[in-house]
Coordinates of C-alpha atoms and ligand atoms in Angstrom, one line a residue:
M1 CA 18.3 8.4 14.8
S2 CA 18.4 11.7 13.3
D3 CA 16.9 15.0 14.8
F4 CA 14.8 15.8 11.9
H5 CA 12.9 12.7 11.9
T6 CA 9.8 13.3 13.9
R7 CA 7.3 10.6 15.4
K8 CA 5.1 9.7 12.4
R9 CA 1.4 8.5 13.1
I10 CA 0.2 5.2 10.8
C11 CA -3.3 4.1 10.3
V12 CA -3.5 0.4 10.0
L13 CA -6.2 -1.2 8.3
P14 CA -6.0 -4.9 8.2
G15 CA -9.5 -5.3 6.7
D16 CA -10.9 -9.0 6.1
G17 CA -9.8 -12.1 4.6
I18 CA -5.9 -12.6 4.2
G19 CA -5.4 -9.0 4.9
I20 CA -5.7 -9.6 8.6
E21 CA -3.0 -12.4 8.5
V22 CA -0.4 -10.8 5.9
M23 CA -0.6 -7.6 8.2
N24 CA -0.3 -9.4 11.5
A25 CA 2.8 -11.0 9.7
A26 CA 4.5 -7.9 8.4
L27 CA 3.5 -5.2 10.6
P28 CA 6.0 -6.3 13.7
V29 CA 8.9 -5.3 11.0
L30 CA 8.3 -1.8 12.1
Q31 CA 9.2 -2.3 15.7
A32 CA 12.2 -4.5 14.7
L33 CA 13.4 -2.1 12.8
N34 CA 12.8 0.4 15.9
L35 CA 11.0 3.0 13.5
P36 CA 9.3 6.0 15.6
F37 CA 6.0 5.1 14.6
D38 CA 2.6 5.0 16.6
L39 CA 0.0 3.1 15.0
E40 CA -3.9 3.8 14.8
F41 CA -5.7 0.7 14.2
G42 CA -9.1 1.0 12.2
D43 CA -12.1 -1.1 10.8
I44 CA -13.0 -1.0 7.3
G45 CA -14.8 -3.2 4.7
W46 CA -17.4 -5.9 4.6
E47 CA -18.0 -6.5 8.4
C48 CA -18.2 -2.6 8.6
W49 CA -21.2 -3.0 5.6
K50 CA -22.7 -5.7 7.5
R51 CA -22.7 -4.0 11.0
E52 CA -23.6 -0.6 9.8
G53 CA -24.6 -0.3 6.1
N54 CA -21.0 1.5 5.7
T55 CA -18.0 0.2 4.3
V56 CA -15.8 3.2 5.8
P57 CA -17.2 4.4 9.3
D58 CA -16.5 8.0 10.2
E59 CA -14.5 7.0 13.1
T60 CA -11.7 5.6 10.3
W61 CA -12.1 8.6 7.9
K62 CA -11.0 10.6 11.2
K63 CA -8.0 8.3 12.0
I64 CA -6.5 8.3 8.2
S65 CA -7.0 12.2 8.4
D66 CA -5.2 12.3 11.4
C67 CA -2.5 9.9 10.3
D68 CA 0.7 10.6 7.9
A69 CA -0.1 7.6 6.0
T70 CA -2.5 4.9 5.8
L71 CA -1.6 0.9 5.5
L72 CA -4.4 -1.0 4.2
G73 CA -4.3 -4.9 4.3
A74 CA -7.5 -6.3 2.0
I75 CA -11.1 -6.0 1.6
T76 CA -13.7 -8.1 0.6
S77 CA -16.3 -6.7 -2.3
K78 CA -19.3 -8.6 -3.2
P79 CA -21.7 -8.0 -6.4
L80 CA -24.6 -5.6 -5.8
A81 CA -27.1 -8.2 -5.4
E82 CA -25.8 -9.6 -2.3
T83 CA -24.8 -6.5 -0.6
E84 CA -28.5 -5.5 0.1
A85 CA -29.4 -9.2 1.3
E86 CA -26.5 -9.0 4.1
L87 CA -27.2 -5.6 5.5
P88 CA -29.2 -5.9 9.2
P89 CA -32.6 -5.8 8.8
H90 CA -33.1 -2.0 10.1
L91 CA -30.8 -1.0 7.3
Q92 CA -32.5 -2.8 4.4
G93 CA -34.7 -1.1 1.6
Q94 CA -33.1 2.4 2.4
N95 CA -31.6 2.1 -1.2
R96 CA -28.0 2.3 0.4
R97 CA -25.5 2.1 -2.4
Y98 CA -22.2 -0.2 -1.9
V99 CA -19.2 1.5 -2.8
S100 CA -15.8 0.0 -2.6
P101 CA -13.8 1.2 0.1
V102 CA -10.9 1.1 -1.9
I103 CA -12.6 3.4 -4.7
Q104 CA -14.0 5.6 -1.8
L105 CA -10.3 6.2 -0.3
R106 CA -8.9 7.2 -3.7
Q107 CA -12.0 9.5 -4.4
N108 CA -12.4 11.0 -1.0
L109 CA -8.6 11.7 -0.9
D110 CA -8.2 12.4 -4.4
L111 CA -5.2 10.1 -5.0
Y112 CA -4.9 10.5 -8.5
A113 CA -1.6 8.3 -8.7
N114 CA -1.5 4.3 -8.4
V115 CA 1.9 3.7 -8.1
R116 CA 3.2 0.0 -8.8
P117 CA 7.0 -1.0 -8.6
V118 CA 8.2 -3.9 -10.5
T119 CA 11.4 -5.2 -8.8
D120 CA 13.2 -8.2 -9.9
M121 CA 12.8 -10.5 -6.8
T122 CA 15.4 -13.1 -8.3
G123 CA 17.9 -10.4 -6.6
E124 CA 19.7 -10.7 -10.3
N125 CA 18.3 -6.7 -11.2
R126 CA 17.6 -7.7 -14.8
F127 CA 14.6 -5.2 -14.7
R128 CA 13.1 -2.3 -12.7
F129 CA 10.4 -0.2 -14.0
V130 CA 7.2 1.1 -12.1
V131 CA 3.4 1.5 -13.6
I132 CA 1.7 4.7 -12.7
R133 CA -1.7 4.4 -13.2
E134 CA -4.2 7.3 -13.1
N135 CA -6.9 6.4 -10.9
T136 CA -9.5 9.2 -11.1
E137 CA -10.7 9.4 -14.8
G138 CA -10.3 7.4 -17.8
L139 CA -12.3 4.8 -18.8
Y140 CA -13.1 4.2 -15.4
A141 CA -14.5 7.8 -14.8
G142 CA -18.0 6.2 -13.7
L143 CA -19.6 6.9 -17.1
D144 CA -20.5 3.4 -17.6
F145 CA -24.0 2.6 -18.9
G146 CA -26.2 -0.6 -18.9
R147 CA -28.4 0.8 -21.2
I148 CA -28.0 4.0 -23.9
P149 CA -29.2 7.3 -22.5
D150 CA -31.2 9.3 -24.5
A151 CA -28.4 12.1 -24.6
F152 CA -26.1 9.8 -26.5
L153 CA -28.9 9.0 -29.3
P154 CA -27.7 12.2 -31.3
L155 CA -23.9 10.8 -31.0
L156 CA -25.0 7.4 -32.2
E157 CA -27.3 8.8 -35.2
E158 CA -24.3 10.9 -36.2
R159 CA -21.9 7.8 -36.2
E160 CA -24.7 6.1 -38.2
A161 CA -24.3 8.6 -40.8
L162 CA -20.8 7.9 -41.3
G163 CA -21.7 4.1 -42.1
A164 CA -21.4 2.9 -39.0
P165 CA -24.9 1.3 -37.6
W166 CA -25.7 0.6 -34.0
H167 CA -29.3 0.4 -33.3
R168 CA -30.4 -2.7 -34.7
D169 CA -30.5 -3.7 -31.2
G170 CA -32.1 -0.4 -29.3
Q171 CA -31.2 1.1 -26.6
E172 CA -32.2 -1.2 -24.0
D173 CA -30.0 -3.8 -25.4
A174 CA -26.9 -1.8 -25.8
T175 CA -24.5 -0.4 -23.1
I176 CA -21.8 2.6 -23.5
S177 CA -18.9 3.7 -21.6
V178 CA -17.1 6.6 -21.6
R179 CA -13.0 7.9 -21.4
L180 CA -13.0 11.2 -19.4
Q181 CA -9.8 12.8 -19.7
T182 CA -9.4 16.5 -18.6
R183 CA -6.1 18.6 -19.4
S184 CA -5.7 19.2 -15.3
G185 CA -6.3 15.6 -14.5
L186 CA -3.5 14.4 -17.5
E187 CA -1.1 17.2 -16.4
R188 CA -1.1 16.1 -12.9
I189 CA -0.6 12.4 -13.4
F190 CA 2.3 13.2 -16.4
E191 CA 4.0 15.7 -13.6
Y192 CA 3.9 12.8 -11.1
A193 CA 5.4 10.5 -13.5
F194 CA 8.3 12.9 -14.4
E195 CA 8.9 13.8 -10.9
Y196 CA 9.0 10.3 -10.1
A197 CA 11.6 9.4 -12.9
A198 CA 13.9 12.6 -11.8
N199 CA 13.9 11.5 -8.1
Q200 CA 14.5 7.9 -9.0
G201 CA 17.1 8.4 -11.4
F202 CA 14.8 7.0 -14.5
E203 CA 15.7 8.6 -17.9
R204 CA 12.5 7.9 -19.8
V205 CA 8.9 8.1 -19.1
T206 CA 6.5 5.8 -21.7
F207 CA 3.1 7.2 -22.2
V208 CA 0.9 4.0 -22.8
D209 CA -2.3 4.9 -25.2
K210 CA -4.0 3.5 -28.4
P211 CA -3.3 6.7 -30.5
M212 CA -4.3 5.1 -33.8
V213 CA -7.9 3.8 -32.5
L214 CA -8.8 6.2 -29.9
R215 CA -7.5 9.0 -32.4
H216 CA -8.6 12.2 -30.8
S217 CA -8.8 11.7 -26.8
S218 CA -5.1 10.3 -27.7
A219 CA -4.2 13.4 -29.8
F220 CA -5.4 15.5 -26.8
A221 CA -3.6 13.6 -24.2
R222 CA -0.3 13.6 -26.7
R223 CA -0.5 17.3 -26.7
V224 CA -0.5 17.4 -22.6
F225 CA 2.1 14.8 -22.2
E226 CA 4.5 16.8 -24.9
G227 CA 3.8 20.3 -23.1
V228 CA 4.7 18.2 -19.5
A229 CA 7.8 16.4 -20.9
Q230 CA 9.3 19.9 -22.2
R231 CA 9.7 20.7 -18.8
Y232 CA 11.8 17.9 -17.9
P233 CA 14.9 18.0 -20.7
G234 CA 17.0 15.4 -18.9
I235 CA 14.3 12.6 -19.1
E236 CA 13.4 11.1 -22.7
G237 CA 9.2 11.3 -23.2
V238 CA 8.0 8.5 -25.5
I239 CA 4.2 7.2 -26.5
E240 CA 3.5 3.4 -26.8
N241 CA 0.5 1.5 -28.0
V242 CA -1.0 -0.5 -25.2
D243 CA -1.0 -3.8 -26.9
A244 CA 2.7 -3.7 -27.9
V245 CA 3.5 -2.8 -24.3
A246 CA 2.1 -5.7 -23.0
L247 CA 4.1 -7.7 -25.0
W248 CA 7.4 -6.4 -24.4
M249 CA 6.7 -6.0 -20.5
V250 CA 6.4 -10.1 -20.8
Q251 CA 9.2 -10.5 -23.3
R252 CA 11.5 -7.6 -22.8
P253 CA 10.8 -6.2 -19.3
E254 CA 14.3 -4.4 -19.1
R255 CA 12.9 -1.9 -21.5
F256 CA 10.9 -0.2 -19.4
S257 CA 11.2 2.4 -16.5
V258 CA 8.6 4.8 -15.9
V259 CA 5.3 3.7 -17.5
V260 CA 2.3 6.2 -16.9
A261 CA -1.3 5.0 -18.4
E262 CA -4.8 6.2 -18.2
N263 CA -6.9 4.1 -15.8
M264 CA -7.7 1.1 -17.5
F265 CA -4.8 0.4 -20.0
G266 CA -2.7 1.3 -16.4
D267 CA -4.8 -1.1 -14.4
I268 CA -4.2 -3.7 -17.0
L269 CA -0.4 -3.2 -17.1
S270 CA -0.2 -3.4 -13.3
D271 CA -1.2 -6.5 -13.0
L272 CA 0.7 -7.7 -16.0
G273 CA 4.0 -5.8 -14.0
A274 CA 2.6 -7.8 -10.9
G275 CA 3.2 -11.2 -12.9
V276 CA 6.4 -10.2 -14.5
M277 CA 7.9 -9.9 -10.7
G278 CA 6.4 -13.1 -9.7
G279 CA 2.8 -13.1 -9.0
L280 CA 0.3 -11.3 -6.8
G281 CA 2.0 -12.8 -3.8
F282 CA 4.9 -9.9 -4.3
A283 CA 3.4 -6.8 -5.8
P284 CA 2.8 -3.8 -3.9
S285 CA 0.8 -0.2 -4.6
G286 CA 1.0 3.1 -3.2
N287 CA -1.9 5.6 -3.8
F288 CA -0.9 9.4 -3.8
G289 CA -2.6 12.4 -3.9
K290 CA -2.3 15.9 -2.2
L291 CA -4.6 14.9 0.7
G292 CA -2.9 11.8 1.6
A293 CA -1.1 8.3 0.6
Y294 CA -2.5 4.6 1.5
F295 CA -0.3 1.5 0.4
E296 CA -1.6 -1.9 0.3
P297 CA -0.5 -5.0 -1.6
V298 CA -2.0 -5.5 -4.9
H299 CA -3.6 -8.8 -4.2
G300 CA -7.6 -8.8 -2.6
S301 CA -8.8 -10.7 0.2
A302 CA -8.5 -14.2 -1.2
P303 CA -11.7 -15.8 0.8
A304 CA -10.3 -19.5 -0.3
H305 CA -7.4 -19.1 1.7
A306 CA -8.4 -17.0 4.7
G307 CA -8.0 -18.4 8.1
L308 CA -5.3 -20.8 6.9
N309 CA -2.2 -19.3 7.8
K310 CA -0.8 -19.8 4.4
A311 CA -1.0 -16.5 2.0
N312 CA 2.2 -15.1 1.0
P313 CA 3.0 -11.9 3.4
S314 CA 5.9 -10.7 0.5
A315 CA 3.7 -8.0 -0.7
M316 CA 2.5 -6.3 2.6
F317 CA 6.2 -6.1 3.1
M318 CA 6.8 -4.5 -0.3
A319 CA 3.7 -2.0 0.7
I320 CA 5.6 -1.3 3.8
A321 CA 8.9 -0.8 2.2
L322 CA 6.7 1.6 -0.3
M323 CA 5.6 3.5 2.9
L324 CA 9.2 3.6 4.7
E325 CA 10.5 5.3 1.3
H326 CA 7.4 7.7 1.4
L327 CA 7.7 8.4 4.8
G328 CA 11.7 9.2 4.5
Y329 CA 13.3 6.2 5.5
P330 CA 14.9 4.8 2.0
Q331 CA 17.3 2.9 3.7
E332 CA 14.9 0.7 6.1
A333 CA 12.9 0.2 3.0
R334 CA 15.8 -1.5 1.0
Y335 CA 16.5 -3.3 3.7
V336 CA 12.7 -4.9 3.5
T337 CA 12.8 -4.9 -0.2
A338 CA 16.0 -7.0 0.1
A339 CA 14.9 -9.1 2.8
V340 CA 12.0 -10.3 0.5
S341 CA 14.0 -11.1 -2.4
R342 CA 16.6 -13.2 0.2
V343 CA 13.7 -15.1 1.7
S344 CA 11.8 -15.9 -1.8
R345 CA 15.0 -17.5 -2.9
S346 CA 15.3 -19.6 0.2
T347 CA 13.7 -22.8 1.2
V348 CA 11.3 -20.6 3.5
R349 CA 8.5 -20.2 1.1
T350 CA 4.6 -20.2 0.9
Y351 CA 2.4 -22.5 -1.0
D352 CA 2.3 -20.1 -4.2
M353 CA 6.0 -20.3 -4.2
G354 CA 6.4 -24.2 -4.0
G355 CA 6.5 -24.4 -0.2
S356 CA 4.8 -25.3 2.6
H357 CA 5.9 -22.7 5.2
T358 CA 2.8 -20.7 6.9
T359 CA 2.3 -16.8 6.7
A360 CA 3.5 -16.3 9.9
Q361 CA 7.0 -18.3 9.2
V362 CA 7.6 -16.1 5.9
G363 CA 6.8 -13.1 7.7
E364 CA 8.9 -14.0 11.0
A365 CA 12.2 -14.9 8.3
I366 CA 11.6 -11.7 6.2
I367 CA 11.8 -9.8 9.5
G368 CA 14.9 -11.6 10.6
E369 CA 16.5 -10.8 7.5
C370 CA 16.0 -7.2 8.0
V371 CA 16.9 -7.0 11.2
S372 CA 20.6 -8.9 10.3
M373 CA 20.8 -6.1 7.4
A374 CA 20.1 -3.3 9.9
A375 CA 22.5 -4.6 12.4
L376 CA 25.1 -4.9 9.9
T377 CA 25.0 -1.4 8.6
S378 CA 23.5 0.7 11.8
T379 CA 26.0 2.6 14.2
E380 CA 23.3 5.2 15.3
R381 CA 20.4 3.2 16.5
P382 CA 20.0 -0.3 18.5
I383 CA 18.2 -2.7 16.6
S384 CA 15.7 -4.9 18.6
N385 CA 16.0 -8.9 18.0
S386 CA 13.2 -9.7 19.7
H387 CA 11.4 -10.1 16.5
L388 CA 14.1 -12.4 14.9
G389 CA 12.5 -15.2 13.2
A390 CA 12.4 -18.3 14.6
T391 CA 12.4 -20.0 11.3
H392 CA 15.9 -20.7 10.0
V393 CA 16.6 -19.4 5.9
E394 CA 18.7 -21.4 3.9
A395 CA 19.3 -20.3 0.4
L396 CA 18.5 -22.4 -2.4
Ligands
NAI401 P1 -7.2 -12.1 -4.8 O1 -6.1 -11.4 -4.8 O2 -8.0 -11.9 -3.3 O3 -6.8 -13.6 -5.0 C1 -6.7 -14.3 -6.5 C2 -6.0 -15.6 -6.1 O4 -4.7 -15.3 -6.1 C3 -6.2 -16.2 -5.0 O5 -7.0 -17.2 -4.9 C4 -5.1 -16.9 -4.7 O6 -5.0 -17.9 -5.0 C5 -3.8 -15.9 -5.5 N1 -3.6 -14.8 -4.4 C6 -3.7 -13.5 -4.0 N2 -3.2 -13.3 -3.2 C7 -2.3 -14.0 -2.3 C8 -1.3 -14.3 -1.6 N3 -0.8 -13.1 -0.7 N4 -0.5 -15.3 -1.2 C9 -0.8 -16.3 -2.0 N5 -1.7 -16.4 -2.9 C10 -2.3 -15.3 -3.2 O7 -8.3 -11.4 -6.3 P2 -9.9 -12.4 -6.3 O8 -10.0 -13.7 -5.7 O9 -10.6 -11.8 -7.6 O10 -10.9 -11.1 -4.9 C11 -11.1 -11.7 -3.8 C12 -12.0 -10.8 -3.2 O11 -10.9 -9.5 -2.9 C13 -12.8 -10.0 -3.9 O12 -13.6 -9.8 -2.8 C14 -12.5 -8.9 -4.5 O13 -13.4 -7.7 -4.6 C15 -11.3 -8.1 -3.2 N6 -10.0 -7.5 -3.9 C16 -9.6 -6.6 -2.9 C17 -8.8 -5.7 -3.2 C18 -8.4 -4.6 -2.1 O14 -8.3 -5.1 -1.1 N7 -7.5 -3.7 -2.7 C19 -8.1 -5.8 -4.6 C20 -8.4 -6.9 -5.4 C21 -9.9 -7.9 -5.2
MG402 MG1 -6.4 -4.6 -10.8

């Protein structure tokens, strides 16, 4: 092992639902590759809410801040009406506000960049791109109102004077949501996108927006984008319409390299990217900021499948690969990604891929592939074979 690699601490938060199963299936890959990691397990999510009225207990925050990276399984969130009813009696009636733990992580650690690589799982390398979504402002800034607040009335009256009436329905029967963009918020996400392109060998950054409709905010964002782009002369910066990008992402995914967008556009395009790579069973995401980084599969807790040992663990493995890259193990990250791709093309498949193998069997097969790849190339480090999968992988 190289001397400059010190031991790393990973905070592991399996969460609930299929989060627990995919984590159990994927986590042994760290030990199988003999990575010098210490794992700290913590609680998060719905069970914590039901127990103590808090989805992220203080102890968990401490573990997150003590560790080099956090790995998350999945977390169930429920509608507001149910959150109060499921609190223990002594915590009811105190106006406790349920805030999704995922949102708490992003806000408290100021994780402004949500990064979702889209990899061709067929092994043919037909496309390779990444969607980088701004995580802290934009249309999801939280300025979302179930009625029209008084403060907005003068603006609506001004709009009406220009010939666009609104108040046929009155303040109580209309809603308003605001897209907040700040210079510093935009600058840091664009810088992140260009740095990512430079580090990963991409030649273009596409900023996705809606400049002909959201004219003023888009013009502002454009100026900031162009200012950042100037500092990266080797990388082309282009601006495209969100609707056109959605079309092309499906029809010609090879057109894209680094795609960067505000919160809502990025949210939608990153799920579209998950579809392009073969579904929720495969898509990982990393969330980055100055105060930390966490990694998770894009999918949620899929309550209908929880406890059945049938969910696809591939996305969890891909999230681990992102974490390995972040922590300075790009070689091991490539083994994991290649192993997921190989097993997805083998006969060892979960139900979503038309197979009938269990979460654990697919996990073992992926780990087995990783270990064989590492053994073929490694001369420095003994590779453990105690995790070699019992499941035989046969190419289709
Ligand atoms: P979901 O991603 O949990 O499931 C949607 C559907 O996708 C499932 O019914 C299943 O058919 C399929 N699916 C998802 N992951 C799969 C896997 N690994 N293997 C095979 N099939 C898979 O999204 P849904 O149903 O909208 O949300 C369920 C719960 O998860 C909710 O409480 C939601 O709030 C939460 N959620 C949590 C997220 C997180 O932890 N970051 C992200 C998205 C949803
Ligand atoms: Mg989403």
